[in-house]
């Protein structure tokens, strides 16, 4: 990067640039080719203009100042005027060039960010559950953000260095070929020095990195609770301290070496800069002694000025390959994300379904599902085995859902109950296609969800999740997320239906109060009611409700409950039920355990059955229809005794 040509990558994990990725990078810039050409031309001109002033020095010395009969002022005026004008023009053109290259850089970044964001929005949930958030943000901000400096520093730097070197060498040749030879003759030494120091620094940097990693590993291992327990228990503190001291000493030594290599390199360069003019004078002396070759004082001054222009761009060009490779690595990291396939997409036969015409029948047919593999990686025809032998010889459960069959008629309320980890949430994720099944099918009105265009699937289904997520914006905007076209009247009606309107009116700015992450703090129950209002506005045919397990106080609980009832009316609802009232209101209850539906029926039927449901019911809600409880179980109002499963 410009101004940092003495900077060496410590741990350059750089691969050779491939033609294909180079072509792809070029294609990103294609829409801005006119500006790119403009930038190139401006660099050419401004870098080239740099040799004019040194050449004017010669004219000033030889033709204007030191001429027999005194200075020729007329010429001097012209030369001085030019010497003022050239840097001014060059400076202005430089500003224009910076403007253009920033536009190109920013536009390209804007394009990349947009396509990356759009691509990520369509990625499957699986991707987000298995990627660190920081990683995604880093690609979007840091990697894409680096593109600007590739344009303004790397690409522009390479071109301008090239132009400066060529134009300067040509100008030097025009002045004196002998001096040019001398000057170029010193370059191999300069190359050699840069390469050597570069290598040495890279090596030391790598060793230093490793030493730092070792040191922190030692710290982590030995200063953790278990580590310190171990060393105390075995009386090894002295040994550990000694080990740390040794590694620490090594690190300090390495860092001093690293600094010294850098400093001595700078010192050499500085000496080099300072003594080359002296060498030029010496050689000029020899040239003059041998007949002069037309060498003038102006030539010599102009020459030393030109020569000083050479070192920086040459140093930069020596770094070109490293810079280009890091720039390409940057682009490749971006491309890698852009090329990630979308797992959940509209199939060729997918069609739009009019939400108004949907009856709302939901059916899962022999659904097998596992989180660890995308659907295409499991051969649909192969017989499924529920478990496989783990490394320890024990059977490992492979499937999160194993042959789940479930049918909910239009308008019904179905409750999913079961112990934690049974797969209830997973079932609800399959209906809106957050994941696709590996075997079997999920159907709405008899149509496989994979044959329904994703966009209309999103319109058919509404969700109220456990954790209510509110954006950092006004209540109004949060509600409108459910239906951006809703009128103020509809908005208010929805809020009233969810028993939240009165509360909203009490807020400092009513519907315009900013809520969400850092906004006005809503209570748990209020947030849930806002979420309910949001879904009321959306008015989906199928509602998926994950009841919050977090306890609300009884008033809040009652309000949420009252808000939910009208919401569930007239649509198919699948509820992961934690509240007794929901379970009791359900038309059908599906009891899940370890990825299977183990019981299904009405509350009374299931209690009579005396299986897992009765057990769970006993554990969670000791009330309702239970008449009496004994040590062996409970006596129901029907007179039947339900034994405790573990009794
Ligand atoms: P709870 O009532 O505790 O929320 P649940 O019945 O809703 O439980 P699920 O969330 O469907 O259970 O989880 C079923 C199983 O799948 C669990 O064993 C869980 O660890 C596993 N699981 C859930 N999400 C993932 C995921 N993203 N990746 C891998 N495994 C997962």
CSV table of C-alpha atoms and ligand atoms in Angstrom, one decimal, residues 125-126 129-130 369-372 397 399-401 417-429 435 466 546 549 576 578 592 595, ligand 1:
chain,number,residue,atom,x,y,z
A,125,UNK,CA,-31.1,-21.0,8.2
A,126,UNK,CA,-28.6,-23.8,8.4
A,129,UNK,CA,-26.8,-21.5,12.7
A,130,UNK,CA,-23.4,-22.8,11.7
A,369,UNK,CA,-35.0,-34.8,9.0
A,370,UNK,CA,-31.6,-34.2,10.3
A,371,UNK,CA,-29.8,-30.9,10.9
A,372,UNK,CA,-26.3,-32.0,10.1
A,397,UNK,CA,-29.3,-41.0,17.2
A,399,UNK,CA,-32.3,-38.2,12.9
A,400,UNK,CA,-33.9,-35.2,14.6
A,401,UNK,CA,-37.3,-36.3,13.2
A,417,UNK,CA,-46.2,-31.1,23.3
A,418,UNK,CA,-43.3,-33.2,24.5
A,419,UNK,CA,-40.1,-33.1,26.5
A,420,UNK,CA,-37.3,-30.7,25.7
A,421,UNK,CA,-35.4,-31.6,22.5
A,422,UNK,CA,-38.2,-33.8,21.2
A,423,UNK,CA,-38.3,-32.0,17.9
A,424,UNK,CA,-41.3,-29.7,18.3
A,425,UNK,CA,-39.6,-26.5,17.1
A,426,UNK,CA,-38.0,-28.5,14.2
A,427,UNK,CA,-41.5,-29.6,13.0
A,428,UNK,CA,-42.6,-25.9,12.9
A,429,UNK,CA,-39.4,-25.0,11.0
A,435,UNK,CA,-35.2,-26.4,6.3
A,466,UNK,CA,-40.9,-17.4,21.8
A,546,UNK,CA,-44.2,-21.0,19.8
A,549,UNK,CA,-41.9,-20.6,28.4
A,576,UNK,CA,-45.8,-25.5,20.6
A,578,UNK,CA,-46.7,-24.6,27.1
A,592,UNK,CA,-43.5,-35.9,20.6
A,595,UNK,CA,-38.1,-37.2,17.1
B,1,LIG,P1,-37.6,-27.4,23.4
B,1,LIG,O1,-39.0,-27.6,23.9
B,1,LIG,O2,-36.5,-27.5,24.4
B,1,LIG,O3,-37.5,-26.1,22.6
B,1,LIG,P2,-38.0,-29.0,20.9
B,1,LIG,O4,-38.9,-30.1,21.1
B,1,LIG,O5,-38.5,-27.7,20.3
B,1,LIG,O6,-37.3,-28.6,22.3
B,1,LIG,P3,-36.1,-28.9,18.8
B,1,LIG,O7,-35.6,-27.5,19.1
B,1,LIG,O8,-36.9,-29.2,17.7
B,1,LIG,O9,-36.7,-29.5,20.2
B,1,LIG,O10,-34.7,-29.8,18.8
B,1,LIG,C1,-34.7,-31.2,18.5
B,1,LIG,C2,-33.3,-31.7,18.5
B,1,LIG,O11,-32.6,-31.1,17.4
B,1,LIG,C3,-32.5,-31.3,19.7
B,1,LIG,O12,-31.8,-32.5,20.1
B,1,LIG,C4,-31.6,-30.2,19.3
B,1,LIG,O13,-30.4,-30.3,20.0
B,1,LIG,C5,-31.4,-30.5,17.9
B,1,LIG,N1,-31.2,-29.2,17.1
B,1,LIG,C6,-32.0,-28.2,17.2
B,1,LIG,N2,-31.6,-27.2,16.4
B,1,LIG,C7,-30.4,-27.7,15.8
B,1,LIG,C8,-29.5,-27.1,14.9
B,1,LIG,N3,-29.6,-25.9,14.3
B,1,LIG,N4,-28.4,-27.9,14.5
B,1,LIG,C9,-28.3,-29.1,15.0
B,1,LIG,N5,-29.1,-29.7,15.9
B,1,LIG,C10,-30.2,-29.0,16.3
